[in-house]
Coordinates of C-alpha atoms and ligand atoms in Angstrom, one line a residue:
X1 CA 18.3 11.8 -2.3
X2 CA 16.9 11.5 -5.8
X3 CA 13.1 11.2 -5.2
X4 CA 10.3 10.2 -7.8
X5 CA 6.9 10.7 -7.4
X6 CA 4.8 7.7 -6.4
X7 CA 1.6 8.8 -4.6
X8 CA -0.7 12.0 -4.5
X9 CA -3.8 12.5 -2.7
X10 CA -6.1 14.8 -1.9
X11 CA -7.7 15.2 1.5
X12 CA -11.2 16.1 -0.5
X13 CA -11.2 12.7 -2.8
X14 CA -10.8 10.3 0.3
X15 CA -14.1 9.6 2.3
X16 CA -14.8 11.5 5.4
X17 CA -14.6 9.0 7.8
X18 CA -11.2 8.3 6.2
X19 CA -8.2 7.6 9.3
X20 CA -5.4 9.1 6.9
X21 CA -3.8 11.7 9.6
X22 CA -3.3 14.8 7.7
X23 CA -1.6 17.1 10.5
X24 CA -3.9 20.3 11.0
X25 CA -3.5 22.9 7.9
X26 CA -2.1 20.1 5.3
X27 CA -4.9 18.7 2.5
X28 CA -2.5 16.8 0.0
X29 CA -0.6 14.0 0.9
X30 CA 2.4 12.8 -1.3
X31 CA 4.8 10.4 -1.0
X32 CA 7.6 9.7 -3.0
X33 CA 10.8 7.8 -3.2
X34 CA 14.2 7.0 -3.8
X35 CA 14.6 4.6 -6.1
X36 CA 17.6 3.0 -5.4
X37 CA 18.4 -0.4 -2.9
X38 CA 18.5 1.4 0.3
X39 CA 19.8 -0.6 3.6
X40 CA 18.6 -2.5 5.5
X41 CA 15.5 -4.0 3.5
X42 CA 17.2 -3.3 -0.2
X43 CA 14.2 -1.3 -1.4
X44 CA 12.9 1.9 -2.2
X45 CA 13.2 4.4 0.8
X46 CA 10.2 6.8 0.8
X47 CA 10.2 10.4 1.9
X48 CA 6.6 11.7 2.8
X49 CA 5.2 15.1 2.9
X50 CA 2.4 17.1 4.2
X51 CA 1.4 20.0 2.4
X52 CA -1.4 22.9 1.9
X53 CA -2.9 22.3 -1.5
X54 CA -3.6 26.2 -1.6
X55 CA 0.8 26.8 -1.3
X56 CA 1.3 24.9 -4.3
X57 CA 1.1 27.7 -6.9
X58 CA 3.3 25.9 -9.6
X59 CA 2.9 22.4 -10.1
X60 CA 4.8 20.4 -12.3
X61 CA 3.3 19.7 -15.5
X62 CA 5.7 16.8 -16.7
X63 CA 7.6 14.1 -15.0
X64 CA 10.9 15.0 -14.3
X65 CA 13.4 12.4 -15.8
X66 CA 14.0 9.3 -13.3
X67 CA 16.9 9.9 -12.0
X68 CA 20.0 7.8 -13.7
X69 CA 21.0 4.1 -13.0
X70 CA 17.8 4.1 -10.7
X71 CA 15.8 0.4 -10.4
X72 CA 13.2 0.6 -13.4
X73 CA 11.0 -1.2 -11.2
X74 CA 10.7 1.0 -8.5
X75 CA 9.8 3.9 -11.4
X76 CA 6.0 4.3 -11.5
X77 CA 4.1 4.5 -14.6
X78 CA 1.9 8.0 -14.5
X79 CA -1.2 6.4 -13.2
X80 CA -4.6 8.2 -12.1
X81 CA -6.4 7.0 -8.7
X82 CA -10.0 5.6 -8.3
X83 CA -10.1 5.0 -4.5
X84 CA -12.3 2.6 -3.2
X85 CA -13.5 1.7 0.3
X86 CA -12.9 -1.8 0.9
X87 CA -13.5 -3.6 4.7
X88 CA -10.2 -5.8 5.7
X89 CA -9.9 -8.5 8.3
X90 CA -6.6 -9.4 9.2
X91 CA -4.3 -12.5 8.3
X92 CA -0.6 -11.9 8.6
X93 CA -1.4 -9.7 11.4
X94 CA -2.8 -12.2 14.0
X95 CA -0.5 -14.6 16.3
X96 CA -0.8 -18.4 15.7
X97 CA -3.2 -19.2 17.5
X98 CA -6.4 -16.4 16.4
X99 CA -5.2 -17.7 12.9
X100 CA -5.6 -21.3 13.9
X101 CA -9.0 -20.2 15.8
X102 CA -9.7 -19.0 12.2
X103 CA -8.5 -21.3 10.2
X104 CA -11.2 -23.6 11.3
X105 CA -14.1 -21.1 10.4
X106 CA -12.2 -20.0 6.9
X107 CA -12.8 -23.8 5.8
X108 CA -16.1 -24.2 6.5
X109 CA -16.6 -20.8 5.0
X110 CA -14.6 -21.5 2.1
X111 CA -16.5 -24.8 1.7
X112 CA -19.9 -23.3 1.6
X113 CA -19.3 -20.0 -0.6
X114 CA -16.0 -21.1 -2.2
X115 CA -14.4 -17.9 -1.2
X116 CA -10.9 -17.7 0.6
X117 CA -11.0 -16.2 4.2
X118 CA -7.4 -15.6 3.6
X119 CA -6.9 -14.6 -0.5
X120 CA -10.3 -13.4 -1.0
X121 CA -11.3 -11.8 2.3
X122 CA -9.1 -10.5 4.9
X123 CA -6.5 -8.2 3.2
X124 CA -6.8 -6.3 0.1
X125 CA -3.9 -6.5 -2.6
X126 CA -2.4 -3.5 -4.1
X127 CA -2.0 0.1 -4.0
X128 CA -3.5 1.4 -0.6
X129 CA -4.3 3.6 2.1
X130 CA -4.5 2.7 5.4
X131 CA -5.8 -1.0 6.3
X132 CA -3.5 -4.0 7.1
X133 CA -0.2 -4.0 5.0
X134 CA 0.1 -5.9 2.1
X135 CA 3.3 -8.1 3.9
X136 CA 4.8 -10.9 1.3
X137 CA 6.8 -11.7 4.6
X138 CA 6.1 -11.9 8.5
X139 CA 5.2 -8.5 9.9
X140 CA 7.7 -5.8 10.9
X141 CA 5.6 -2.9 12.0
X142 CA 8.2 0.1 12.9
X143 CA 7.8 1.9 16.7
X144 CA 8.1 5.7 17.2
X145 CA 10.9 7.2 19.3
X146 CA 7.7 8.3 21.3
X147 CA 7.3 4.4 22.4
X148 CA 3.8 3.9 20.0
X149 CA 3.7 1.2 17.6
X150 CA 3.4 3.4 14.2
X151 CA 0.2 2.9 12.3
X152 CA 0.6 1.8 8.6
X153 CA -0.1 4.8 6.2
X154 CA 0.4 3.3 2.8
X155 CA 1.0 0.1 1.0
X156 CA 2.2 0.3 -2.6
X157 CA 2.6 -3.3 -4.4
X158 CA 3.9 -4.7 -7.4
X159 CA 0.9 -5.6 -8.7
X160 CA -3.1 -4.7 -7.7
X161 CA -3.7 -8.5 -7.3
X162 CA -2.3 -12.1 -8.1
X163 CA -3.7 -15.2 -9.8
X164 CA -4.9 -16.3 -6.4
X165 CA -6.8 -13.0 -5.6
X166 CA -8.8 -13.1 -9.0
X167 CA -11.2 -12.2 -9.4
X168 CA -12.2 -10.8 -5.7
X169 CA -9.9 -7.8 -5.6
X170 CA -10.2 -6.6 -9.7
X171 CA -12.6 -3.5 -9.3
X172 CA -16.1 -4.5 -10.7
X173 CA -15.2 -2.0 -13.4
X174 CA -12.5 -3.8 -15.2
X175 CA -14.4 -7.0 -14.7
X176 CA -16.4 -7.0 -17.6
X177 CA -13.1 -8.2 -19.9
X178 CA -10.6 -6.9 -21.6
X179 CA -6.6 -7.6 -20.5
X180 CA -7.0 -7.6 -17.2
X181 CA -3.8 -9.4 -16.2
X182 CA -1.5 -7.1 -17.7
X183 CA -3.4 -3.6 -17.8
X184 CA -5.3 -3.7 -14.1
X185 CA -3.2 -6.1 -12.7
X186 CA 0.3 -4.0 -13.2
X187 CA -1.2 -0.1 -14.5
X188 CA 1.9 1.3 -12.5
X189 CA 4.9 -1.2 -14.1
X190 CA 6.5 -1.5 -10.7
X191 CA 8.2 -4.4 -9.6
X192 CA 9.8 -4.3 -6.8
X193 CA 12.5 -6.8 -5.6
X194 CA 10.7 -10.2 -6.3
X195 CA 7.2 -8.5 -7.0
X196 CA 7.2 -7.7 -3.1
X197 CA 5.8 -4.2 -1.7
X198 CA 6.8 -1.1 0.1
X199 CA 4.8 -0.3 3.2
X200 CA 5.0 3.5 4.8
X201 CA 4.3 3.6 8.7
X202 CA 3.6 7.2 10.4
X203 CA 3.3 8.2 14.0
X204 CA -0.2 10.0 13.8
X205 CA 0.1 11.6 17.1
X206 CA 3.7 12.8 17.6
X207 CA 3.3 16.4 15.4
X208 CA 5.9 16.4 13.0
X209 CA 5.0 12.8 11.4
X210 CA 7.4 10.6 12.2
X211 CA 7.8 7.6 9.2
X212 CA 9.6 4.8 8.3
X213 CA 9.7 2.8 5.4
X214 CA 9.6 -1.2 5.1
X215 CA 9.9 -3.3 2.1
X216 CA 9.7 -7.1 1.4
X217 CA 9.7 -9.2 -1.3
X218 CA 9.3 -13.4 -1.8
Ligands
LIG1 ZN1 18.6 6.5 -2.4
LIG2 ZN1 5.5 9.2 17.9

């Protein structure tokens, strides 16, 4: 399978009461992907790995060439990290009738503050770890051969936020001007399907880290 990098991180640069579920001896986490239409979603499939920062004793200094008549979408621009802790609330994730329950509370909300329970509050847009995934479509979490429900490791979108999300979910950083719409908005190029996301699932209790990789798109 012809993989490019998408996402490197190091156990050290996430916070410590972080959930991501490095298996005992591993610090760096990296995912990366195939970026061809794979069955049955027609997306990128993602192959994740565990490692020992201390084994890696030669690492790559360039980019290695994306591999021929691969999707330029689902090619990642060289991008570096600035994690950021954000609280989420569900929305896709809740049956009919807690988003109903909701719903009511959302409009008074958004009546007195102007703010959107469910573009400007619940779940974060963009490139992330851990937290509610980023769906465009209705939920499709992935269950383990070991009977769990896996938990969602990683969402990577098209696009850090959409016209709807501004300015809520542009880091207070890049808030102060400049081209926001096409430098913060997109910094990795991707576009995947219809501007959809890929969303990596993990056993975090069965040892040898069990994954599966979703993708939608509008
Ligand atoms: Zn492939
Ligand atoms: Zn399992």
């Amino acid at each position: 399978m012809p993989l490019v990098p998408v996402v490197q991180v190091y156990a050290r640069d996430l916070p410590a009461s972080s959930d991501v579920p490095f298996p005992p001896g591993t610090d760096l986490l990296q995912v990366l992907w195939c970026p061809f239409h794979h069955a049955p979603y027609y997306g990128p499939m993602a192959q994740v790995f565990w490692r020992d920062s201390a084994d890696v004793s030669a690492p790559m200094t360039e980019f290695p060439e994306p591999p021929e008549g691969a999707d330029g979408g689902a090619l990642p621009v060289p991008c570096v990290l600035h994690p950021e802790r954000v609280m989420e609330y569900p929305s896709y994730d809740m049956t009919q009738s807690q988003a109903d329950e909701v719903q009511a509370i959302a409009e008074e909300l958004e009546k007195e503050t102007g703010w959107s329970y469910w573009y400007d509050l619940s779940v974060a847009p963009g490139v992330k770890l851990g937290g509610y995934p980023g769906w465009t479509q209705d939920p499709q979490w992935p269950r383990c051969a070991c009977g769990r429900v896996m938990d969602h490791l990683i969402t990577v979108e098209s696009n850090e936020f959409d016209g709807e999300d501004s300015p809520r979910w542009i880091p207070v950083e890049d808030q102060a001007g400049g081209d926001v719409w096409n430098t913060v908005k997109n910094p990795t190029d991707l576009v995947l399907g219809d501007a959809g996301g890929v969303y990596v699932f993990v056993c975090s209790t069965c040892p040898g880290r069990p994954y599966e990789t979703v993708f939608d798109c509008s």
